[in-house]
């Protein structure tokens, strides 16, 4: 049994019984009496959330309580008071409510670690160790062991579990890292599990908004990345409701606003503000733009505006292929197709590395078992990326690189369609011909035709017969194929 993150969000229905959607709402019920009024502000201070969050909680709690002979009456400037109409019915509900809590109590160490992660990520205040021991019915030594595992997990996301004498523990770190950790811990535990109707409704609304925008812009994303993005946005909405926003520096935001993904994020946010009645600041639009850039799938027939592969990326690919040759003596250096596929893959990969975003790979186990050589080749190539980004490359990412190397291995066995390239040079016909010679010499067996033109003639070319552009200067007109920028 695992305590799912979804228990913290929505009302659930079990055996015809409606329950409060999370522990905070159940605790709020204990703080509201039938004898005196309690203001939303005082409750907000107890639970370390905003006044608006408490008011929203009370509204949703009332939807449940009205079914069980009770309601919370709110009076402006006075406060909130519990009014019980049918005491027998209400008491029966309370008994069922806390029985449900006991049934969901984690038992094994693994379950407790999941529970502690979920709980500590959602509370801002310090939590006393004695309170955690009482809640979980475990000793301090057992709790200490569980918290060690919690610390290890949090460190993957640059988060710290901070201890303070006489206060307890709490998680500290950047809001961006909080969201990544919450979302990824949720993804790890809910993949392939059924969800309640209320949860499906929210996720479907988000998915519909995303799909509509993707279709409009011919934007592609794998199914796994798409589901991952829905959950990240779901978490973002919940964090915004708790007044937790992603801070982005002005310079960082200005850079994002120049990208096509930011415009898409604006369209997505505009629709979500209408559907969920929430206001998203520019930093939250930037947050969604980052995820779009990190999760997009770039294909030869899926080029948004001009997809430019920088000389830096091209050089990184060369180092990866050289590392593979050193380790396995398999020569991919002249495989032009592999070079371009790896370069296109590195564009969103760079964003994921910069923001520590994990792109889960559902085929990882199968890739490691069926394509062992390709996977080991990808491990060697990833050593270059580890040195480049000064970060460990996760197995999920290595698995994706392995797919490219496996295709390259298969190409060595069969005759693959040769590619046509267009060389665009801004320094004259002579240098263009030198580049033609160089590419024929290096990639000749993978290339069919090599065309040349100057920058003024790019827009007049027939791109039905061109697969890639090799350019020594920036291309100003819009083209439907990837551009590899090189230094002459």
Short mmCIF file of C-alpha atoms in Angstrom, two decimals, residues 1-485:
data_model
loop_
_atom_site.label_atom_id
_atom_site.label_comp_id
_atom_site.label_asym_id
_atom_site.label_seq_id
_atom_site.Cartn_x
_atom_site.Cartn_y
_atom_site.Cartn_z
CA UNK A 1 0.00 0.00 0.00
CA UNK A 2 1.26 3.49 -0.89
CA UNK A 3 -0.14 6.81 0.27
CA UNK A 4 -0.85 8.62 -2.99
CA UNK A 5 -0.25 12.34 -3.48
CA UNK A 6 -3.72 12.60 -4.96
CA UNK A 7 -5.16 12.07 -1.47
CA UNK A 8 -3.97 15.59 -0.67
CA UNK A 9 -5.89 17.27 -3.44
CA UNK A 10 -9.39 16.22 -4.25
CA UNK A 11 -12.50 14.91 -2.58
CA UNK A 12 -12.70 11.16 -2.98
CA UNK A 13 -15.67 8.87 -3.07
CA UNK A 14 -15.44 5.42 -1.53
CA UNK A 15 -18.32 3.00 -1.03
CA UNK A 16 -20.75 5.89 -1.43
CA UNK A 17 -19.08 7.93 1.34
CA UNK A 18 -17.73 11.42 0.61
CA UNK A 19 -14.61 12.42 2.52
CA UNK A 20 -12.59 15.58 3.07
CA UNK A 21 -10.01 16.03 0.33
CA UNK A 22 -6.89 16.30 2.55
CA UNK A 23 -5.46 16.24 6.07
CA UNK A 24 -5.57 20.04 6.43
CA UNK A 25 -9.33 20.13 5.90
CA UNK A 26 -9.82 17.37 8.44
CA UNK A 27 -7.66 19.30 10.91
CA UNK A 28 -9.62 22.50 10.24
CA UNK A 29 -12.73 20.63 11.32
CA UNK A 30 -11.10 20.10 14.73
CA UNK A 31 -10.44 23.85 15.08
CA UNK A 32 -14.02 24.95 14.40
CA UNK A 33 -16.44 24.60 17.30
CA UNK A 34 -20.18 24.85 17.71
CA UNK A 35 -19.82 27.43 20.50
CA UNK A 36 -17.66 30.25 19.18
CA UNK A 37 -16.76 31.85 15.86
CA UNK A 38 -13.28 31.38 14.40
CA UNK A 39 -11.99 33.78 11.73
CA UNK A 40 -10.41 32.57 8.49
CA UNK A 41 -7.34 34.66 9.28
CA UNK A 42 -6.75 32.92 12.61
CA UNK A 43 -7.11 29.50 10.93
CA UNK A 44 -4.68 30.61 8.19
CA UNK A 45 -2.09 31.44 10.86
CA UNK A 46 -2.48 27.99 12.45
CA UNK A 47 -1.99 26.14 9.16
CA UNK A 48 0.54 28.56 7.62
CA UNK A 49 -1.48 29.15 4.47
CA UNK A 50 -3.24 32.17 2.99
CA UNK A 51 -6.63 33.47 4.12
CA UNK A 52 -7.95 32.75 0.61
CA UNK A 53 -6.82 29.11 0.82
CA UNK A 54 -8.73 28.66 4.10
CA UNK A 55 -11.87 30.19 2.58
CA UNK A 56 -11.61 27.83 -0.38
CA UNK A 57 -11.12 24.88 1.99
CA UNK A 58 -14.19 25.85 4.03
CA UNK A 59 -16.29 26.14 0.89
CA UNK A 60 -15.29 22.64 -0.28
CA UNK A 61 -15.70 21.21 3.23
CA UNK A 62 -19.28 22.47 3.29
CA UNK A 63 -20.07 20.56 0.08
CA UNK A 64 -19.23 17.38 2.02
CA UNK A 65 -20.70 18.29 5.43
CA UNK A 66 -24.11 19.16 3.99
CA UNK A 67 -24.51 15.46 3.12
CA UNK A 68 -23.97 14.50 6.76
CA UNK A 69 -26.22 16.76 8.79
CA UNK A 70 -23.81 19.65 9.36
CA UNK A 71 -22.53 22.88 7.83
CA UNK A 72 -20.03 25.65 8.49
CA UNK A 73 -21.75 29.03 8.72
CA UNK A 74 -19.59 32.01 7.76
CA UNK A 75 -20.40 35.56 8.81
CA UNK A 76 -18.42 38.52 7.43
CA UNK A 77 -16.17 40.21 10.03
CA UNK A 78 -17.29 37.68 12.67
CA UNK A 79 -15.95 34.30 11.59
CA UNK A 80 -16.98 30.68 11.05
CA UNK A 81 -18.95 28.36 13.28
CA UNK A 82 -20.03 24.71 13.01
CA UNK A 83 -23.75 24.04 13.00
CA UNK A 84 -24.85 20.39 13.41
CA UNK A 85 -28.45 19.62 12.34
CA UNK A 86 -28.36 15.81 12.59
CA UNK A 87 -25.94 14.78 15.36
CA UNK A 88 -26.31 11.02 14.82
CA UNK A 89 -25.60 11.33 11.12
CA UNK A 90 -22.67 13.68 11.73
CA UNK A 91 -21.10 11.45 14.41
CA UNK A 92 -21.32 8.43 12.12
CA UNK A 93 -19.50 10.44 9.47
CA UNK A 94 -16.73 11.44 11.93
CA UNK A 95 -16.24 7.80 12.92
CA UNK A 96 -15.89 6.78 9.27
CA UNK A 97 -13.59 9.73 8.57
CA UNK A 98 -10.99 8.86 11.19
CA UNK A 99 -11.30 5.14 10.54
CA UNK A 100 -10.27 5.97 6.97
CA UNK A 101 -7.21 7.80 8.34
CA UNK A 102 -6.14 4.73 10.33
CA UNK A 103 -6.60 2.42 7.34
CA UNK A 104 -4.35 4.65 5.20
CA UNK A 105 -1.58 4.80 7.78
CA UNK A 106 1.75 3.68 6.21
CA UNK A 107 3.18 0.49 7.62
CA UNK A 108 6.48 -0.36 5.92
CA UNK A 109 9.54 1.88 5.86
CA UNK A 110 9.06 2.47 2.11
CA UNK A 111 5.46 3.58 2.67
CA UNK A 112 6.52 5.87 5.52
CA UNK A 113 9.20 7.51 3.37
CA UNK A 114 6.57 8.26 0.69
CA UNK A 115 4.21 9.60 3.35
CA UNK A 116 6.90 11.81 4.93
CA UNK A 117 7.99 13.15 1.55
CA UNK A 118 4.44 14.05 0.61
CA UNK A 119 3.68 15.62 3.97
CA UNK A 120 6.91 17.62 4.40
CA UNK A 121 6.77 18.96 0.83
CA UNK A 122 3.33 20.43 1.50
CA UNK A 123 3.90 22.14 4.87
CA UNK A 124 5.93 25.33 5.26
CA UNK A 125 6.30 25.25 9.03
CA UNK A 126 8.70 23.14 11.12
CA UNK A 127 7.23 19.77 12.11
CA UNK A 128 8.22 18.30 15.48
CA UNK A 129 9.71 14.80 15.42
CA UNK A 130 7.54 13.77 18.37
CA UNK A 131 4.42 14.68 16.39
CA UNK A 132 5.61 12.58 13.43
CA UNK A 133 6.33 9.63 15.74
CA UNK A 134 2.85 9.91 17.28
CA UNK A 135 1.19 10.16 13.87
CA UNK A 136 3.03 7.15 12.42
CA UNK A 137 3.15 5.11 15.68
CA UNK A 138 6.91 4.53 15.38
CA UNK A 139 9.98 5.13 17.55
CA UNK A 140 12.42 8.00 17.08
CA UNK A 141 15.10 5.59 15.85
CA UNK A 142 12.76 4.27 13.13
CA UNK A 143 11.79 7.83 12.18
CA UNK A 144 15.47 8.80 11.99
CA UNK A 145 16.15 5.98 9.51
CA UNK A 146 13.15 6.99 7.38
CA UNK A 147 14.23 10.64 7.38
CA UNK A 148 17.68 9.59 6.04
CA UNK A 149 15.95 8.16 2.97
CA UNK A 150 13.84 11.31 2.68
CA UNK A 151 17.03 13.42 2.72
CA UNK A 152 18.58 11.30 -0.05
CA UNK A 153 15.52 11.69 -2.24
CA UNK A 154 15.33 15.45 -1.67
CA UNK A 155 19.01 15.91 -2.53
CA UNK A 156 18.27 14.75 -6.11
CA UNK A 157 16.23 17.95 -6.47
CA UNK A 158 18.62 20.29 -4.63
CA UNK A 159 16.27 20.39 -1.63
CA UNK A 160 17.39 20.14 2.01
CA UNK A 161 15.70 18.68 5.04
CA UNK A 162 16.64 21.23 7.70
CA UNK A 163 16.58 20.37 11.42
CA UNK A 164 16.19 23.00 14.15
CA UNK A 165 16.41 22.12 17.87
CA UNK A 166 13.04 22.41 19.68
CA UNK A 167 11.29 23.18 16.38
CA UNK A 168 11.64 20.02 14.28
CA UNK A 169 12.28 19.59 10.56
CA UNK A 170 11.17 21.19 7.32
CA UNK A 171 12.14 21.16 3.64
CA UNK A 172 13.94 24.19 2.21
CA UNK A 173 14.89 25.06 -1.37
CA UNK A 174 13.77 26.81 -4.55
CA UNK A 175 10.11 26.71 -5.54
CA UNK A 176 11.11 25.30 -8.95
CA UNK A 177 12.80 22.36 -7.22
CA UNK A 178 9.82 21.87 -4.89
CA UNK A 179 7.52 21.44 -7.89
CA UNK A 180 9.87 19.07 -9.70
CA UNK A 181 10.15 16.91 -6.59
CA UNK A 182 6.39 16.89 -5.88
CA UNK A 183 5.53 16.11 -9.49
CA UNK A 184 8.15 13.42 -10.01
CA UNK A 185 7.44 11.67 -6.71
CA UNK A 186 3.78 11.64 -7.78
CA UNK A 187 4.56 10.32 -11.26
CA UNK A 188 6.66 7.51 -9.86
CA UNK A 189 3.72 6.26 -7.77
CA UNK A 190 0.63 6.86 -9.89
CA UNK A 191 1.72 5.65 -13.33
CA UNK A 192 -0.69 2.92 -14.47
CA UNK A 193 -2.97 3.40 -11.43
CA UNK A 194 -6.63 4.33 -11.61
CA UNK A 195 -7.61 7.84 -10.57
CA UNK A 196 -10.86 9.18 -9.18
CA UNK A 197 -13.37 10.97 -11.39
CA UNK A 198 -12.74 14.36 -9.76
CA UNK A 199 -9.01 14.05 -10.44
CA UNK A 200 -9.58 12.91 -14.00
CA UNK A 201 -11.80 15.92 -14.61
CA UNK A 202 -9.09 18.44 -13.67
CA UNK A 203 -6.38 16.59 -15.58
CA UNK A 204 -8.63 16.27 -18.63
CA UNK A 205 -9.28 20.03 -18.68
CA UNK A 206 -5.55 20.70 -18.58
CA UNK A 207 -4.91 18.06 -21.26
CA UNK A 208 -7.61 19.51 -23.54
CA UNK A 209 -6.11 23.00 -23.26
CA UNK A 210 -2.63 21.67 -24.06
CA UNK A 211 -3.81 19.55 -26.98
CA UNK A 212 -5.71 22.43 -28.56
CA UNK A 213 -2.61 24.65 -28.37
CA UNK A 214 -0.30 21.90 -29.66
CA UNK A 215 -2.56 21.22 -32.63
CA UNK A 216 -2.70 24.91 -33.48
CA UNK A 217 1.11 25.20 -33.52
CA UNK A 218 1.90 21.68 -34.87
CA UNK A 219 3.90 21.19 -31.66
CA UNK A 220 4.91 17.59 -30.92
CA UNK A 221 5.55 15.85 -27.63
CA UNK A 222 5.71 12.18 -26.68
CA UNK A 223 2.72 10.72 -24.84
CA UNK A 224 4.80 10.18 -21.69
CA UNK A 225 6.10 13.78 -21.74
CA UNK A 226 2.55 15.04 -22.38
CA UNK A 227 1.15 13.24 -19.30
CA UNK A 228 4.17 14.44 -17.33
CA UNK A 229 3.45 18.04 -18.34
CA UNK A 230 -0.21 17.75 -17.30
CA UNK A 231 0.87 16.69 -13.80
CA UNK A 232 3.45 19.50 -13.56
CA UNK A 233 0.76 22.06 -14.44
CA UNK A 234 -1.66 20.42 -11.98
CA UNK A 235 0.96 20.83 -9.24
CA UNK A 236 1.63 24.42 -10.36
CA UNK A 237 -2.05 25.34 -9.98
CA UNK A 238 -2.12 23.83 -6.48
CA UNK A 239 1.05 25.72 -5.49
CA UNK A 240 -0.29 29.01 -6.89
CA UNK A 241 -3.45 28.53 -4.82
CA UNK A 242 -1.16 28.33 -1.77
CA UNK A 243 0.63 31.55 -2.83
CA UNK A 244 3.80 29.67 -3.83
CA UNK A 245 5.18 31.10 -7.08
CA UNK A 246 8.23 30.31 -9.20
CA UNK A 247 10.63 33.29 -9.08
CA UNK A 248 12.40 34.00 -12.39
CA UNK A 249 15.01 36.72 -12.77
CA UNK A 250 14.17 39.54 -15.20
CA UNK A 251 17.02 38.59 -17.54
CA UNK A 252 15.95 34.96 -17.51
CA UNK A 253 12.35 35.92 -18.24
CA UNK A 254 13.39 38.22 -21.11
CA UNK A 255 15.34 35.36 -22.69
CA UNK A 256 12.35 33.03 -22.42
CA UNK A 257 10.00 35.62 -23.91
CA UNK A 258 11.99 35.53 -27.17
CA UNK A 259 11.28 31.81 -27.63
CA UNK A 260 8.29 30.40 -29.51
CA UNK A 261 7.42 28.27 -26.46
CA UNK A 262 6.70 31.39 -24.40
CA UNK A 263 4.01 32.50 -26.85
CA UNK A 264 2.42 29.05 -26.61
CA UNK A 265 2.63 29.20 -22.80
CA UNK A 266 0.78 32.54 -22.88
CA UNK A 267 -2.05 30.96 -24.86
CA UNK A 268 -2.21 27.99 -22.48
CA UNK A 269 -2.28 30.24 -19.40
CA UNK A 270 -4.97 32.49 -20.92
CA UNK A 271 -7.30 29.49 -21.21
CA UNK A 272 -6.40 28.09 -17.78
CA UNK A 273 -7.12 31.43 -16.09
CA UNK A 274 -10.67 31.23 -17.46
CA UNK A 275 -11.20 27.56 -16.58
CA UNK A 276 -9.64 27.57 -13.09
CA UNK A 277 -10.27 31.22 -12.07
CA UNK A 278 -6.62 31.71 -11.12
CA UNK A 279 -4.19 34.47 -12.08
CA UNK A 280 -0.83 33.39 -13.47
CA UNK A 281 2.02 35.98 -13.28
CA UNK A 282 4.65 36.19 -16.04
CA UNK A 283 7.04 33.98 -14.06
CA UNK A 284 4.48 31.14 -14.14
CA UNK A 285 4.11 31.57 -17.90
CA UNK A 286 7.90 31.26 -18.09
CA UNK A 287 7.70 28.10 -15.95
CA UNK A 288 5.34 26.44 -18.45
CA UNK A 289 7.51 27.66 -21.36
CA UNK A 290 10.53 25.95 -19.78
CA UNK A 291 8.65 22.65 -19.60
CA UNK A 292 7.49 22.98 -23.21
CA UNK A 293 11.07 23.58 -24.36
CA UNK A 294 12.39 20.70 -22.24
CA UNK A 295 9.82 18.11 -23.35
CA UNK A 296 9.25 18.87 -27.04
CA UNK A 297 9.99 16.26 -29.67
CA UNK A 298 11.96 17.62 -32.63
CA UNK A 299 11.62 15.71 -35.88
CA UNK A 300 12.75 16.51 -39.39
CA UNK A 301 9.14 17.24 -40.39
CA UNK A 302 8.43 19.04 -37.08
CA UNK A 303 10.52 22.20 -37.30
CA UNK A 304 9.01 25.22 -35.55
CA UNK A 305 10.27 28.45 -37.12
CA UNK A 306 14.01 27.95 -37.83
CA UNK A 307 15.46 25.10 -35.80
CA UNK A 308 19.12 26.14 -35.50
CA UNK A 309 21.73 23.69 -34.23
CA UNK A 310 24.63 25.73 -32.88
CA UNK A 311 28.28 25.01 -33.56
CA UNK A 312 28.60 24.32 -29.82
CA UNK A 313 26.03 21.51 -30.03
CA UNK A 314 27.67 20.15 -33.18
CA UNK A 315 31.02 20.08 -31.40
CA UNK A 316 29.48 18.25 -28.43
CA UNK A 317 28.13 15.58 -30.80
CA UNK A 318 31.61 15.17 -32.32
CA UNK A 319 33.11 14.65 -28.84
CA UNK A 320 30.40 12.06 -28.05
CA UNK A 321 31.16 10.09 -31.22
CA UNK A 322 34.91 10.29 -30.59
CA UNK A 323 34.35 8.94 -27.06
CA UNK A 324 32.31 6.04 -28.50
CA UNK A 325 35.09 5.23 -30.97
CA UNK A 326 37.71 5.25 -28.20
CA UNK A 327 35.60 2.93 -26.01
CA UNK A 328 34.15 0.52 -28.61
CA UNK A 329 36.14 1.12 -31.83
CA UNK A 330 32.80 1.59 -33.64
CA UNK A 331 33.08 4.48 -36.07
CA UNK A 332 29.98 6.70 -36.23
CA UNK A 333 31.97 9.83 -37.07
CA UNK A 334 30.85 9.84 -40.72
CA UNK A 335 27.19 8.95 -39.97
CA UNK A 336 25.57 12.25 -40.90
CA UNK A 337 22.07 11.07 -39.96
CA UNK A 338 23.18 10.11 -36.44
CA UNK A 339 24.95 13.43 -36.00
CA UNK A 340 21.81 15.36 -36.87
CA UNK A 341 19.54 13.19 -34.72
CA UNK A 342 21.83 13.56 -31.70
CA UNK A 343 22.10 17.32 -32.30
CA UNK A 344 18.30 17.72 -32.50
CA UNK A 345 17.95 15.65 -29.31
CA UNK A 346 20.47 17.85 -27.48
CA UNK A 347 18.40 21.02 -28.03
CA UNK A 348 15.63 20.16 -25.46
CA UNK A 349 18.12 18.04 -23.48
CA UNK A 350 20.13 21.20 -22.73
CA UNK A 351 17.02 22.81 -21.19
CA UNK A 352 16.41 19.73 -19.05
CA UNK A 353 19.99 19.83 -17.78
CA UNK A 354 19.79 23.54 -16.98
CA UNK A 355 16.63 23.15 -14.87
CA UNK A 356 17.17 19.56 -13.60
CA UNK A 357 14.00 18.37 -15.34
CA UNK A 358 13.57 14.59 -15.55
CA UNK A 359 12.09 13.11 -18.73
CA UNK A 360 10.89 9.66 -17.71
CA UNK A 361 11.59 6.79 -20.08
CA UNK A 362 8.95 4.03 -19.93
CA UNK A 363 11.02 1.85 -22.29
CA UNK A 364 14.20 1.98 -20.18
CA UNK A 365 14.06 -1.63 -18.96
CA UNK A 366 13.34 -2.95 -22.46
CA UNK A 367 16.10 -0.82 -23.99
CA UNK A 368 18.67 -2.11 -21.49
CA UNK A 369 17.61 -5.73 -22.08
CA UNK A 370 17.10 -5.74 -25.86
CA UNK A 371 19.63 -3.15 -27.02
CA UNK A 372 22.47 -3.76 -24.58
CA UNK A 373 25.25 -2.68 -26.95
CA UNK A 374 23.45 0.52 -27.92
CA UNK A 375 22.80 1.30 -24.25
CA UNK A 376 26.45 0.79 -23.30
CA UNK A 377 27.48 3.00 -26.23
CA UNK A 378 25.09 5.68 -24.92
CA UNK A 379 26.67 5.37 -21.45
CA UNK A 380 30.09 6.12 -22.95
CA UNK A 381 28.71 9.06 -24.98
CA UNK A 382 27.02 10.43 -21.87
CA UNK A 383 30.39 10.74 -20.13
CA UNK A 384 31.01 13.71 -22.44
CA UNK A 385 27.68 15.26 -21.40
CA UNK A 386 28.44 14.76 -17.73
CA UNK A 387 31.69 16.71 -18.12
CA UNK A 388 29.95 19.33 -20.25
CA UNK A 389 27.07 20.04 -17.82
CA UNK A 390 28.83 18.99 -14.60
CA UNK A 391 25.84 16.83 -13.69
CA UNK A 392 25.12 13.13 -13.60
CA UNK A 393 23.12 11.94 -16.61
CA UNK A 394 20.15 9.87 -15.47
CA UNK A 395 19.44 6.42 -16.92
CA UNK A 396 16.17 7.67 -18.45
CA UNK A 397 18.13 10.12 -20.61
CA UNK A 398 20.79 7.56 -21.51
CA UNK A 399 17.99 5.28 -22.69
CA UNK A 400 16.81 7.89 -25.20
CA UNK A 401 20.34 8.33 -26.58
CA UNK A 402 20.58 4.53 -26.85
CA UNK A 403 17.64 4.51 -29.29
CA UNK A 404 19.56 6.82 -31.65
CA UNK A 405 22.68 4.65 -31.45
CA UNK A 406 20.64 1.49 -32.03
CA UNK A 407 19.20 2.97 -35.23
CA UNK A 408 22.75 3.87 -36.33
CA UNK A 409 23.87 0.28 -35.70
CA UNK A 410 20.95 -0.99 -37.80
CA UNK A 411 21.87 1.43 -40.62
CA UNK A 412 25.28 -0.17 -40.82
CA UNK A 413 23.53 -3.42 -41.81
CA UNK A 414 21.28 -2.05 -44.54
CA UNK A 415 21.35 0.55 -47.27
CA UNK A 416 19.73 3.70 -45.89
CA UNK A 417 18.34 6.51 -48.07
CA UNK A 418 21.03 9.08 -48.59
CA UNK A 419 20.40 12.67 -47.57
CA UNK A 420 20.40 15.88 -49.58
CA UNK A 421 21.94 19.00 -48.06
CA UNK A 422 22.04 22.67 -48.97
CA UNK A 423 25.23 24.58 -48.13
CA UNK A 424 24.69 28.31 -47.55
CA UNK A 425 27.89 30.35 -47.44
CA UNK A 426 28.17 34.11 -47.09
CA UNK A 427 31.78 34.47 -48.26
CA UNK A 428 31.52 33.53 -51.92
CA UNK A 429 31.29 30.64 -54.35
CA UNK A 430 34.90 29.53 -53.80
CA UNK A 431 34.46 28.83 -50.08
CA UNK A 432 31.11 27.14 -50.78
CA UNK A 433 32.83 24.69 -53.15
CA UNK A 434 35.48 23.98 -50.53
CA UNK A 435 32.72 23.04 -48.09
CA UNK A 436 31.11 20.80 -50.73
CA UNK A 437 34.41 18.97 -51.13
CA UNK A 438 34.85 18.65 -47.37
CA UNK A 439 31.35 17.20 -46.83
CA UNK A 440 31.72 14.77 -49.76
CA UNK A 441 35.04 13.61 -48.35
CA UNK A 442 33.73 13.13 -44.79
CA UNK A 443 30.10 12.02 -45.27
CA UNK A 444 30.08 10.91 -48.92
CA UNK A 445 28.44 7.52 -48.45
CA UNK A 446 25.52 9.09 -46.54
CA UNK A 447 24.89 12.02 -48.91
CA UNK A 448 23.08 11.96 -52.25
CA UNK A 449 23.19 15.57 -53.47
CA UNK A 450 24.91 18.67 -52.14
CA UNK A 451 23.46 21.97 -53.29
CA UNK A 452 24.88 25.44 -52.70
CA UNK A 453 23.46 28.96 -52.66
CA UNK A 454 24.02 32.39 -51.15
CA UNK A 455 21.92 33.87 -48.34
CA UNK A 456 19.77 35.87 -50.78
CA UNK A 457 18.62 32.71 -52.60
CA UNK A 458 17.67 30.50 -49.63
CA UNK A 459 13.94 31.30 -49.86
CA UNK A 460 13.85 30.30 -53.54
CA UNK A 461 15.07 26.72 -52.97
CA UNK A 462 12.88 23.62 -53.41
CA UNK A 463 12.87 22.13 -49.92
CA UNK A 464 11.02 19.00 -51.05
CA UNK A 465 14.44 17.65 -52.06
CA UNK A 466 16.51 19.09 -49.17
CA UNK A 467 16.87 17.40 -45.75
CA UNK A 468 19.23 19.80 -43.95
CA UNK A 469 20.89 23.19 -44.33
CA UNK A 470 24.56 23.68 -43.48
CA UNK A 471 25.15 27.41 -42.98
CA UNK A 472 28.17 29.57 -42.17
CA UNK A 473 25.88 32.60 -41.62
CA UNK A 474 22.49 33.11 -39.87
CA UNK A 475 19.46 32.24 -42.04
CA UNK A 476 16.96 35.09 -41.94
CA UNK A 477 14.08 33.53 -43.91
CA UNK A 478 11.83 30.80 -42.54
CA UNK A 479 12.74 27.28 -43.73
CA UNK A 480 11.10 23.86 -43.04
CA UNK A 481 14.31 21.89 -42.34
CA UNK A 482 16.89 21.94 -39.50
CA UNK A 483 19.84 24.33 -39.83
CA UNK A 484 23.33 23.31 -38.74
CA UNK A 485 25.45 26.41 -38.17
#
